[in-house]
Amino acid sequence: MSRIERMCVERGLKMTGQRRLIARVLSESEDHPDVEELYRRAVALDARVSVATVYRTVRLLEEKGILERRDFGGGRARYDPADRGHHHHLIDVDTGNVIEFADAEHDTVARAIATRLGFELVQMRLEIFGRRLPAPPPATPARARRRT
Amino acid sequence: MSRIERMCVERGLKMTGQRRLIARVLSESEDHPDVEELYRRAVALDARVSVATVYRTVRLLEEKGILERRDFGGGRARYDPADRGHHHHLIDVDTGNVIEFADAEHDTVARAIATRLGFELVQMRLEIFGRRLPAPPPATPARARRRT
DNA sequence: ATATGTGCAAAATGTTTGCTATCTA
DNA sequence: TAGATAGCAAACATTTTGCACATAT
């Protein structure tokens, strides 16, 4: 039984073949797939699924707190299993690649800000959009260069 | 001439009546309206605009760096004049209200993270979702309160 | 047995675009 | 006047939904 399927069962969801399939695909994914991609991966394993079901399922899993919906630009929602733990994202603006990272300091500061403004922190979202740096300076190429 | 219109002119945009109108609406807005809302406010001032033009204009202004597009959930893009300075958002999960705040520390840390991961920071997005706290403790009346 | 889930195609939503008329610089 | 822009409606892309049938508990 896949990791995500187990979470579904724990929450008392009725498990159909397609939900099991989608749960499996999610469990085996290490990236942040969108619905179309999930559908593609699912169909490859068992053609008896429809996109509509994928949409319905991710929505359900989001409501149950099993998935988190993300928006990294590009117009489609992308999904992130909640059990990966709290983390943030760095998106490569050129390639669209997403790197996950955790940062306790940000979390602490965010909570403090919420409190200061009279709110209880429910969730926070930190996304950094960046461009890959040229590659670390070639050690010492005859002469060290200074930053421009 | 409205604040935003001035920015358009500075960037050499051809100013039509509708662009002037939209620029004015943006200049007078202190929230983060979506296209439909911008259109509503614009039409109220002068009916000779279409939604298509609002879409085209916000996209143009975004490309020119005059507006920043935001996503606070809810499916529609919302716009934020870039000249308000760098800031982040706290969204009230119950009402959808958005509060702006600045936080230099976050910015510094974000830049450091990007660098550590081998990226140059292009942009960052920090959103805090919170729920309004019950109201500060009735504050021992007869005695002055300290800042939290 | 009964409530719930699925597939399909149609509809809803938000946004973009082709074309012609119009306007700015 | 040349070239960019506006309006309109049709086109798009993504996501939701109504309905008849299938399935899990």
PDB file of C-alpha atoms in Angstrom, chain B residues 79-142:
ATOM      1  CA  TYR B  79      -2.273  43.635  -9.326  1.00  0.00           C
ATOM      2  CA  ASP B  80       0.045  45.609  -7.165  1.00  0.00           C
ATOM      3  CA  PRO B  81       1.754  48.837  -8.300  1.00  0.00           C
ATOM      4  CA  ALA B  82       5.488  48.270  -8.105  1.00  0.00           C
ATOM      5  CA  ASP B  83       6.179  51.754  -6.783  1.00  0.00           C
ATOM      6  CA  ARG B  84       4.697  50.919  -3.444  1.00  0.00           C
ATOM      7  CA  GLY B  85       8.083  49.519  -2.615  1.00  0.00           C
ATOM      8  CA  HIS B  86       9.079  46.040  -1.731  1.00  0.00           C
ATOM      9  CA  HIS B  87       6.650  44.418   0.633  1.00  0.00           C
ATOM     10  CA  HIS B  88       4.932  41.180   1.459  1.00  0.00           C
ATOM     11  CA  HIS B  89       1.391  40.199   2.247  1.00  0.00           C
ATOM     12  CA  LEU B  90      -0.593  38.811   5.089  1.00  0.00           C
ATOM     13  CA  ILE B  91      -3.874  37.390   3.922  1.00  0.00           C
ATOM     14  CA  ASP B  92      -6.770  37.004   6.324  1.00  0.00           C
ATOM     15  CA  VAL B  93      -7.990  33.520   5.536  1.00  0.00           C
ATOM     16  CA  ASP B  94     -11.506  34.302   6.704  1.00  0.00           C
ATOM     17  CA  THR B  95     -12.149  37.563   4.921  1.00  0.00           C
ATOM     18  CA  GLY B  96      -9.601  37.591   2.126  1.00  0.00           C
ATOM     19  CA  ASN B  97      -8.330  40.963   3.301  1.00  0.00           C
ATOM     20  CA  VAL B  98      -4.736  41.654   2.478  1.00  0.00           C
ATOM     21  CA  ILE B  99      -2.353  43.552   4.704  1.00  0.00           C
ATOM     22  CA  GLU B 100       0.981  44.711   3.391  1.00  0.00           C
ATOM     23  CA  PHE B 101       4.132  44.651   5.431  1.00  0.00           C
ATOM     24  CA  ALA B 102       7.823  45.054   4.824  1.00  0.00           C
ATOM     25  CA  ASP B 103      10.504  43.009   6.431  1.00  0.00           C
ATOM     26  CA  ALA B 104      14.137  43.597   5.637  1.00  0.00           C
ATOM     27  CA  GLU B 105      15.273  40.545   7.508  1.00  0.00           C
ATOM     28  CA  HIS B 106      13.344  38.189   5.292  1.00  0.00           C
ATOM     29  CA  ASP B 107      14.800  39.772   2.234  1.00  0.00           C
ATOM     30  CA  THR B 108      18.327  39.380   3.478  1.00  0.00           C
ATOM     31  CA  VAL B 109      17.809  35.779   4.436  1.00  0.00           C
ATOM     32  CA  ALA B 110      16.160  34.989   1.122  1.00  0.00           C
ATOM     33  CA  ARG B 111      19.082  36.407  -0.794  1.00  0.00           C
ATOM     34  CA  ALA B 112      21.476  34.354   1.309  1.00  0.00           C
ATOM     35  CA  ILE B 113      19.497  31.195   0.644  1.00  0.00           C
ATOM     36  CA  ALA B 114      19.484  31.810  -3.077  1.00  0.00           C
ATOM     37  CA  THR B 115      23.223  32.326  -3.070  1.00  0.00           C
ATOM     38  CA  ARG B 116      23.816  29.217  -1.017  1.00  0.00           C
ATOM     39  CA  LEU B 117      21.841  27.205  -3.552  1.00  0.00           C
ATOM     40  CA  GLY B 118      23.811  28.708  -6.401  1.00  0.00           C
ATOM     41  CA  PHE B 119      21.245  31.200  -7.638  1.00  0.00           C
ATOM     42  CA  GLU B 120      20.941  34.889  -8.056  1.00  0.00           C
ATOM     43  CA  LEU B 121      17.744  36.135  -6.474  1.00  0.00           C
ATOM     44  CA  VAL B 122      15.382  37.481  -9.089  1.00  0.00           C
ATOM     45  CA  GLN B 123      12.275  37.848  -7.052  1.00  0.00           C
ATOM     46  CA  MET B 124      10.776  36.546  -3.884  1.00  0.00           C
ATOM     47  CA  ARG B 125       7.308  36.086  -2.631  1.00  0.00           C
ATOM     48  CA  LEU B 126       6.366  35.783   0.973  1.00  0.00           C
ATOM     49  CA  GLU B 127       2.803  35.320   1.926  1.00  0.00           C
ATOM     50  CA  ILE B 128       1.476  34.702   5.365  1.00  0.00           C
ATOM     51  CA  PHE B 129      -2.013  33.358   5.763  1.00  0.00           C
ATOM     52  CA  GLY B 130      -3.467  34.070   9.145  1.00  0.00           C
ATOM     53  CA  ARG B 131      -6.572  34.227  11.210  1.00  0.00           C
ATOM     54  CA  ARG B 132      -7.424  37.310  13.191  1.00  0.00           C
ATOM     55  CA  LEU B 133      -6.767  36.860  16.870  1.00  0.00           C
ATOM     56  CA  PRO B 134      -9.777  37.206  19.229  1.00  0.00           C
ATOM     57  CA  ALA B 135      -8.787  40.776  20.113  1.00  0.00           C
ATOM     58  CA  PRO B 136      -5.992  41.725  22.420  1.00  0.00           C
ATOM     59  CA  PRO B 137      -6.574  40.928  26.099  1.00  0.00           C
ATOM     60  CA  PRO B 138      -8.797  43.671  27.585  1.00  0.00           C
ATOM     61  CA  ALA B 139      -5.576  45.362  28.543  1.00  0.00           C
ATOM     62  CA  THR B 140      -5.612  45.950  32.253  1.00  0.00           C
ATOM     63  CA  PRO B 141      -7.532  49.207  31.929  1.00  0.00           C
ATOM     64  CA  ALA B 142      -6.044  51.419  34.603  1.00  0.00           C
TER      65      ALA B 142
END
